[in-house]
Amino acid sequence: MWASRRRGIPAALLLVTAGLALSALKSPQTVLGLSMGPSPLRLVHITAADWQQGVLRAAIPQLPLTCLNSVIAVCALSDELFPQRPMSPTHVALSVGTMNLVGCWFGALPTCHGAGGLAGQYKFGARSGMAVIMLGAGKVLLGLTFGASLLDLLVHFPGSLLGVMLAVSGLELAGAGYRKV
């Protein structure tokens, strides 16, 4: 990471690029299978039974973890990392709720502003909201360019490299928790 910071290239970008290159080397047919153009958007038909099952089997059991990791821990970690820009738990909770209420109609998995993600982004060089904007713009661009065909390449992303990135993020989060004690 030190060398990449000297050159101004974020370490996470280098690691993801290396991982994608290794994916392509590991499974060259996936690169040949990439197709241009976005995948078609489809609205998901959610029945009353789907809502009931989702609320009883997913939302209610997930609620304590979501409140702790996605709201309370994110606000606490953000206050530590960026004390000049405090976050409101109300705004964070509304943001998480909005993402999930909108995303479910398109078949999205549940999403949140997890403290691990914030710790990882900070550890890998993010110091402002622009990093998240650039990350989101990059993901949208990739999705619009390759659509679902990109998933085949991502399936072959080296687990060991992903594990290292997650471990570094976890250590940053653990360090933040340790500093609070």
PDB file of C-alpha atoms in Angstrom:
ATOM      1  CA  MET A   1       0.000   0.000   0.000  1.00  0.00           C
ATOM      2  CA  TRP A   2       2.831   2.386   0.778  1.00  0.00           C
ATOM      3  CA  ALA A   3       4.213   2.248  -2.757  1.00  0.00           C
ATOM      4  CA  SER A   4       0.798   2.801  -4.304  1.00  0.00           C
ATOM      5  CA  ARG A   5       0.147   5.866  -2.145  1.00  0.00           C
ATOM      6  CA  ARG A   6       3.434   7.377  -3.231  1.00  0.00           C
ATOM      7  CA  ARG A   7       2.294   7.189  -6.844  1.00  0.00           C
ATOM      8  CA  GLY A   8      -1.187   8.469  -6.028  1.00  0.00           C
ATOM      9  CA  ILE A   9      -2.962   5.267  -7.076  1.00  0.00           C
ATOM     10  CA  PRO A  10      -5.318   3.872  -4.422  1.00  0.00           C
ATOM     11  CA  ALA A  11      -4.161   0.476  -3.158  1.00  0.00           C
ATOM     12  CA  ALA A  12      -7.656  -0.995  -3.425  1.00  0.00           C
ATOM     13  CA  LEU A  13      -7.828  -0.059  -7.111  1.00  0.00           C
ATOM     14  CA  LEU A  14      -4.534  -1.849  -7.717  1.00  0.00           C
ATOM     15  CA  LEU A  15      -5.725  -4.930  -5.825  1.00  0.00           C
ATOM     16  CA  VAL A  16      -9.061  -5.096  -7.652  1.00  0.00           C
ATOM     17  CA  THR A  17      -7.332  -4.616 -11.012  1.00  0.00           C
ATOM     18  CA  ALA A  18      -4.862  -7.379 -10.139  1.00  0.00           C
ATOM     19  CA  GLY A  19      -7.742  -9.608  -9.053  1.00  0.00           C
ATOM     20  CA  LEU A  20      -9.621  -9.052 -12.309  1.00  0.00           C
ATOM     21  CA  ALA A  21      -6.453  -9.746 -14.299  1.00  0.00           C
ATOM     22  CA  LEU A  22      -5.953 -12.988 -12.347  1.00  0.00           C
ATOM     23  CA  SER A  23      -9.604 -13.866 -12.960  1.00  0.00           C
ATOM     24  CA  ALA A  24      -9.082 -13.403 -16.685  1.00  0.00           C
ATOM     25  CA  LEU A  25      -5.925 -15.535 -16.619  1.00  0.00           C
ATOM     26  CA  LYS A  26      -7.621 -18.232 -14.559  1.00  0.00           C
ATOM     27  CA  SER A  27     -10.651 -18.388 -16.835  1.00  0.00           C
ATOM     28  CA  PRO A  28      -9.960 -16.808 -20.255  1.00  0.00           C
ATOM     29  CA  GLN A  29     -13.322 -17.961 -21.620  1.00  0.00           C
ATOM     30  CA  THR A  30     -15.079 -15.524 -19.285  1.00  0.00           C
ATOM     31  CA  VAL A  31     -13.324 -12.601 -20.968  1.00  0.00           C
ATOM     32  CA  LEU A  32     -14.474 -13.892 -24.345  1.00  0.00           C
ATOM     33  CA  GLY A  33     -17.993 -14.186 -22.910  1.00  0.00           C
ATOM     34  CA  LEU A  34     -18.206 -10.508 -21.960  1.00  0.00           C
ATOM     35  CA  SER A  35     -20.908  -8.783 -23.937  1.00  0.00           C
ATOM     36  CA  MET A  36     -21.437  -5.096 -24.437  1.00  0.00           C
ATOM     37  CA  GLY A  37     -24.540  -3.379 -23.248  1.00  0.00           C
ATOM     38  CA  PRO A  38     -26.581  -3.316 -20.077  1.00  0.00           C
ATOM     39  CA  SER A  39     -28.820  -6.126 -18.946  1.00  0.00           C
ATOM     40  CA  PRO A  40     -32.522  -5.367 -19.239  1.00  0.00           C
ATOM     41  CA  LEU A  41     -34.170  -4.024 -16.102  1.00  0.00           C
ATOM     42  CA  ARG A  42     -37.149  -5.962 -14.836  1.00  0.00           C
ATOM     43  CA  LEU A  43     -39.453  -5.087 -12.003  1.00  0.00           C
ATOM     44  CA  VAL A  44     -39.961  -7.906  -9.548  1.00  0.00           C
ATOM     45  CA  HIS A  45     -43.557  -8.813  -8.788  1.00  0.00           C
ATOM     46  CA  ILE A  46     -43.731  -9.006  -4.998  1.00  0.00           C
ATOM     47  CA  THR A  47     -46.814 -10.743  -3.638  1.00  0.00           C
ATOM     48  CA  ALA A  48     -48.377 -10.319  -0.206  1.00  0.00           C
ATOM     49  CA  ALA A  49     -46.946 -13.723   0.729  1.00  0.00           C
ATOM     50  CA  ASP A  50     -43.481 -12.531  -0.366  1.00  0.00           C
ATOM     51  CA  TRP A  51     -43.820  -9.466   1.859  1.00  0.00           C
ATOM     52  CA  GLN A  52     -44.950 -11.580   4.797  1.00  0.00           C
ATOM     53  CA  GLN A  53     -42.105 -14.035   4.385  1.00  0.00           C
ATOM     54  CA  GLY A  54     -39.592 -11.233   3.884  1.00  0.00           C
ATOM     55  CA  VAL A  55     -40.693  -9.381   6.990  1.00  0.00           C
ATOM     56  CA  LEU A  56     -40.925 -12.444   9.251  1.00  0.00           C
ATOM     57  CA  ARG A  57     -37.900 -14.409   8.016  1.00  0.00           C
ATOM     58  CA  ALA A  58     -35.524 -11.630   7.011  1.00  0.00           C
ATOM     59  CA  ALA A  59     -36.408  -8.105   8.132  1.00  0.00           C
ATOM     60  CA  ILE A  60     -37.248  -8.747  11.776  1.00  0.00           C
ATOM     61  CA  PRO A  61     -34.290 -11.099  12.443  1.00  0.00           C
ATOM     62  CA  GLN A  62     -31.936  -8.725  10.604  1.00  0.00           C
ATOM     63  CA  LEU A  63     -33.160  -5.550  12.304  1.00  0.00           C
ATOM     64  CA  PRO A  64     -30.875  -5.624  15.406  1.00  0.00           C
ATOM     65  CA  LEU A  65     -27.753  -6.286  13.320  1.00  0.00           C
ATOM     66  CA  THR A  66     -28.709  -3.645  10.775  1.00  0.00           C
ATOM     67  CA  CYS A  67     -29.313  -1.052  13.491  1.00  0.00           C
ATOM     68  CA  LEU A  68     -26.001  -1.823  15.179  1.00  0.00           C
ATOM     69  CA  ASN A  69     -23.735  -2.268  12.136  1.00  0.00           C
ATOM     70  CA  SER A  70     -25.399  -0.031   9.582  1.00  0.00           C
ATOM     71  CA  VAL A  71     -26.448   2.871  11.752  1.00  0.00           C
ATOM     72  CA  ILE A  72     -24.891   3.028  15.225  1.00  0.00           C
ATOM     73  CA  ALA A  73     -21.442   1.652  14.323  1.00  0.00           C
ATOM     74  CA  VAL A  74     -21.273   3.653  11.064  1.00  0.00           C
ATOM     75  CA  CYS A  75     -22.084   6.891  12.898  1.00  0.00           C
ATOM     76  CA  ALA A  76     -19.600   6.137  15.687  1.00  0.00           C
ATOM     77  CA  LEU A  77     -16.817   5.205  13.253  1.00  0.00           C
ATOM     78  CA  SER A  78     -17.579   8.192  11.049  1.00  0.00           C
ATOM     79  CA  ASP A  79     -17.419  10.506  14.071  1.00  0.00           C
ATOM     80  CA  GLU A  80     -13.991   9.068  14.886  1.00  0.00           C
ATOM     81  CA  LEU A  81     -12.617   9.213  11.342  1.00  0.00           C
ATOM     82  CA  PHE A  82     -14.281  12.482  10.306  1.00  0.00           C
ATOM     83  CA  PRO A  83     -15.070  14.438  13.499  1.00  0.00           C
ATOM     84  CA  GLN A  84     -15.609  17.645  11.523  1.00  0.00           C
ATOM     85  CA  ARG A  85     -18.542  16.013   9.641  1.00  0.00           C
ATOM     86  CA  PRO A  86     -20.820  14.230  12.137  1.00  0.00           C
ATOM     87  CA  MET A  87     -23.452  11.851  10.767  1.00  0.00           C
ATOM     88  CA  SER A  88     -27.015  11.733  11.987  1.00  0.00           C
ATOM     89  CA  PRO A  89     -28.291   8.234  12.863  1.00  0.00           C
ATOM     90  CA  THR A  90     -31.693   9.292  11.548  1.00  0.00           C
ATOM     91  CA  HIS A  91     -30.295  10.214   8.134  1.00  0.00           C
ATOM     92  CA  VAL A  92     -28.237   7.017   7.933  1.00  0.00           C
ATOM     93  CA  ALA A  93     -31.241   4.860   8.878  1.00  0.00           C
ATOM     94  CA  LEU A  94     -33.446   6.625   6.328  1.00  0.00           C
ATOM     95  CA  SER A  95     -30.780   6.122   3.671  1.00  0.00           C
ATOM     96  CA  VAL A  96     -30.522   2.374   4.399  1.00  0.00           C
ATOM     97  CA  GLY A  97     -34.300   2.027   4.380  1.00  0.00           C
ATOM     98  CA  THR A  98     -34.639   3.929   1.114  1.00  0.00           C
ATOM     99  CA  MET A  99     -31.942   1.849  -0.604  1.00  0.00           C
ATOM    100  CA  ASN A 100     -33.705  -1.356   0.359  1.00  0.00           C
ATOM    101  CA  LEU A 101     -37.238  -0.224  -0.406  1.00  0.00           C
ATOM    102  CA  VAL A 102     -36.196   0.939  -3.882  1.00  0.00           C
ATOM    103  CA  GLY A 103     -33.775  -1.901  -4.608  1.00  0.00           C
ATOM    104  CA  CYS A 104     -36.153  -4.756  -3.765  1.00  0.00           C
ATOM    105  CA  TRP A 105     -38.339  -3.918  -6.770  1.00  0.00           C
ATOM    106  CA  PHE A 106     -35.358  -4.596  -9.039  1.00  0.00           C
ATOM    107  CA  GLY A 107     -34.303  -7.840  -7.359  1.00  0.00           C
ATOM    108  CA  ALA A 108     -31.445  -6.261  -5.395  1.00  0.00           C
ATOM    109  CA  LEU A 109     -30.023  -7.937  -2.334  1.00  0.00           C
ATOM    110  CA  PRO A 110     -30.375  -6.053   0.953  1.00  0.00           C
ATOM    111  CA  THR A 111     -27.798  -3.275   1.267  1.00  0.00           C
ATOM    112  CA  CYS A 112     -26.474  -1.101   4.062  1.00  0.00           C
ATOM    113  CA  HIS A 113     -23.801   1.386   5.049  1.00  0.00           C
ATOM    114  CA  GLY A 114     -21.840  -1.181   7.050  1.00  0.00           C
ATOM    115  CA  ALA A 115     -19.090  -0.067   9.390  1.00  0.00           C
ATOM    116  CA  GLY A 116     -16.766  -2.641   7.809  1.00  0.00           C
ATOM    117  CA  GLY A 117     -17.202  -1.005   4.423  1.00  0.00           C
ATOM    118  CA  LEU A 118     -16.493   2.436   5.846  1.00  0.00           C
ATOM    119  CA  ALA A 119     -13.415   1.133   7.668  1.00  0.00           C
ATOM    120  CA  GLY A 120     -12.180  -0.582   4.516  1.00  0.00           C
ATOM    121  CA  GLN A 121     -12.721   2.453   2.324  1.00  0.00           C
ATOM    122  CA  TYR A 122     -10.882   4.617   4.835  1.00  0.00           C
ATOM    123  CA  LYS A 123      -8.022   2.125   5.199  1.00  0.00           C
ATOM    124  CA  PHE A 124      -7.614   1.943   1.426  1.00  0.00           C
ATOM    125  CA  GLY A 125      -7.426   5.722   1.067  1.00  0.00           C
ATOM    126  CA  ALA A 126     -10.927   7.233   0.938  1.00  0.00           C
ATOM    127  CA  ARG A 127     -11.043  10.537   2.782  1.00  0.00           C
ATOM    128  CA  SER A 128     -14.187  12.133   1.400  1.00  0.00           C
ATOM    129  CA  GLY A 129     -17.529  11.373  -0.139  1.00  0.00           C
ATOM    130  CA  MET A 130     -15.942  11.720  -3.577  1.00  0.00           C
ATOM    131  CA  ALA A 131     -14.387   8.258  -3.154  1.00  0.00           C
ATOM    132  CA  VAL A 132     -17.832   6.702  -2.745  1.00  0.00           C
ATOM    133  CA  ILE A 133     -19.188   8.717  -5.659  1.00  0.00           C
ATOM    134  CA  MET A 134     -16.337   7.497  -7.864  1.00  0.00           C
ATOM    135  CA  LEU A 135     -16.883   3.915  -6.687  1.00  0.00           C
ATOM    136  CA  GLY A 136     -20.586   4.127  -7.465  1.00  0.00           C
ATOM    137  CA  ALA A 137     -19.966   5.758 -10.847  1.00  0.00           C
ATOM    138  CA  GLY A 138     -17.463   3.033 -11.710  1.00  0.00           C
ATOM    139  CA  LYS A 139     -19.935   0.304 -10.796  1.00  0.00           C
ATOM    140  CA  VAL A 140     -22.710   1.914 -12.819  1.00  0.00           C
ATOM    141  CA  LEU A 141     -20.359   2.314 -15.789  1.00  0.00           C
ATOM    142  CA  LEU A 142     -19.304  -1.347 -15.602  1.00  0.00           C
ATOM    143  CA  GLY A 143     -22.926  -2.442 -15.270  1.00  0.00           C
ATOM    144  CA  LEU A 144     -24.032  -0.360 -18.232  1.00  0.00           C
ATOM    145  CA  THR A 145     -21.061  -1.529 -20.298  1.00  0.00           C
ATOM    146  CA  PHE A 146     -21.092  -5.269 -19.556  1.00  0.00           C
ATOM    147  CA  GLY A 147     -24.354  -6.008 -17.738  1.00  0.00           C
ATOM    148  CA  ALA A 148     -24.743  -9.441 -16.200  1.00  0.00           C
ATOM    149  CA  SER A 149     -21.950 -10.877 -18.372  1.00  0.00           C
ATOM    150  CA  LEU A 150     -19.452  -9.353 -15.902  1.00  0.00           C
ATOM    151  CA  LEU A 151     -20.646 -11.762 -13.196  1.00  0.00           C
ATOM    152  CA  ASP A 152     -18.846 -14.690 -14.841  1.00  0.00           C
ATOM    153  CA  LEU A 153     -15.546 -12.835 -14.502  1.00  0.00           C
ATOM    154  CA  LEU A 154     -16.246 -11.804 -10.900  1.00  0.00           C
ATOM    155  CA  VAL A 155     -16.995 -15.403  -9.907  1.00  0.00           C
ATOM    156  CA  HIS A 156     -13.343 -16.193 -10.648  1.00  0.00           C
ATOM    157  CA  PHE A 157     -11.957 -13.291  -8.564  1.00  0.00           C
ATOM    158  CA  PRO A 158      -9.244 -14.843  -6.340  1.00  0.00           C
ATOM    159  CA  GLY A 159     -10.706 -15.578  -2.924  1.00  0.00           C
ATOM    160  CA  SER A 160      -7.302 -15.163  -1.287  1.00  0.00           C
ATOM    161  CA  LEU A 161      -6.993 -11.605  -2.590  1.00  0.00           C
ATOM    162  CA  LEU A 162     -10.519 -10.796  -1.484  1.00  0.00           C
ATOM    163  CA  GLY A 163      -9.697 -12.333   1.903  1.00  0.00           C
ATOM    164  CA  VAL A 164      -6.659 -10.082   2.316  1.00  0.00           C
ATOM    165  CA  MET A 165      -8.727  -7.002   1.478  1.00  0.00           C
ATOM    166  CA  LEU A 166     -11.437  -8.048   3.944  1.00  0.00           C
ATOM    167  CA  ALA A 167      -8.834  -8.805   6.641  1.00  0.00           C
ATOM    168  CA  VAL A 168      -7.283  -5.354   6.244  1.00  0.00           C
ATOM    169  CA  SER A 169     -10.748  -3.791   6.480  1.00  0.00           C
ATOM    170  CA  GLY A 170     -11.555  -5.902   9.532  1.00  0.00           C
ATOM    171  CA  LEU A 171      -8.323  -4.904  11.254  1.00  0.00           C
ATOM    172  CA  GLU A 172      -9.119  -1.230  10.642  1.00  0.00           C
ATOM    173  CA  LEU A 173     -12.579  -1.714  12.140  1.00  0.00           C
ATOM    174  CA  ALA A 174     -11.174  -3.672  15.089  1.00  0.00           C
ATOM    175  CA  GLY A 175      -8.606  -0.927  15.653  1.00  0.00           C
ATOM    176  CA  ALA A 176     -11.338   1.685  15.739  1.00  0.00           C
ATOM    177  CA  GLY A 177     -13.235  -0.399  18.301  1.00  0.00           C
ATOM    178  CA  TYR A 178     -10.080  -0.884  20.360  1.00  0.00           C
ATOM    179  CA  ARG A 179      -9.363   2.847  20.385  1.00  0.00           C
ATOM    180  CA  LYS A 180     -12.871   3.458  21.772  1.00  0.00           C
ATOM    181  CA  VAL A 181     -12.291   1.155  24.764  1.00  0.00           C
TER     182      VAL A 181
END
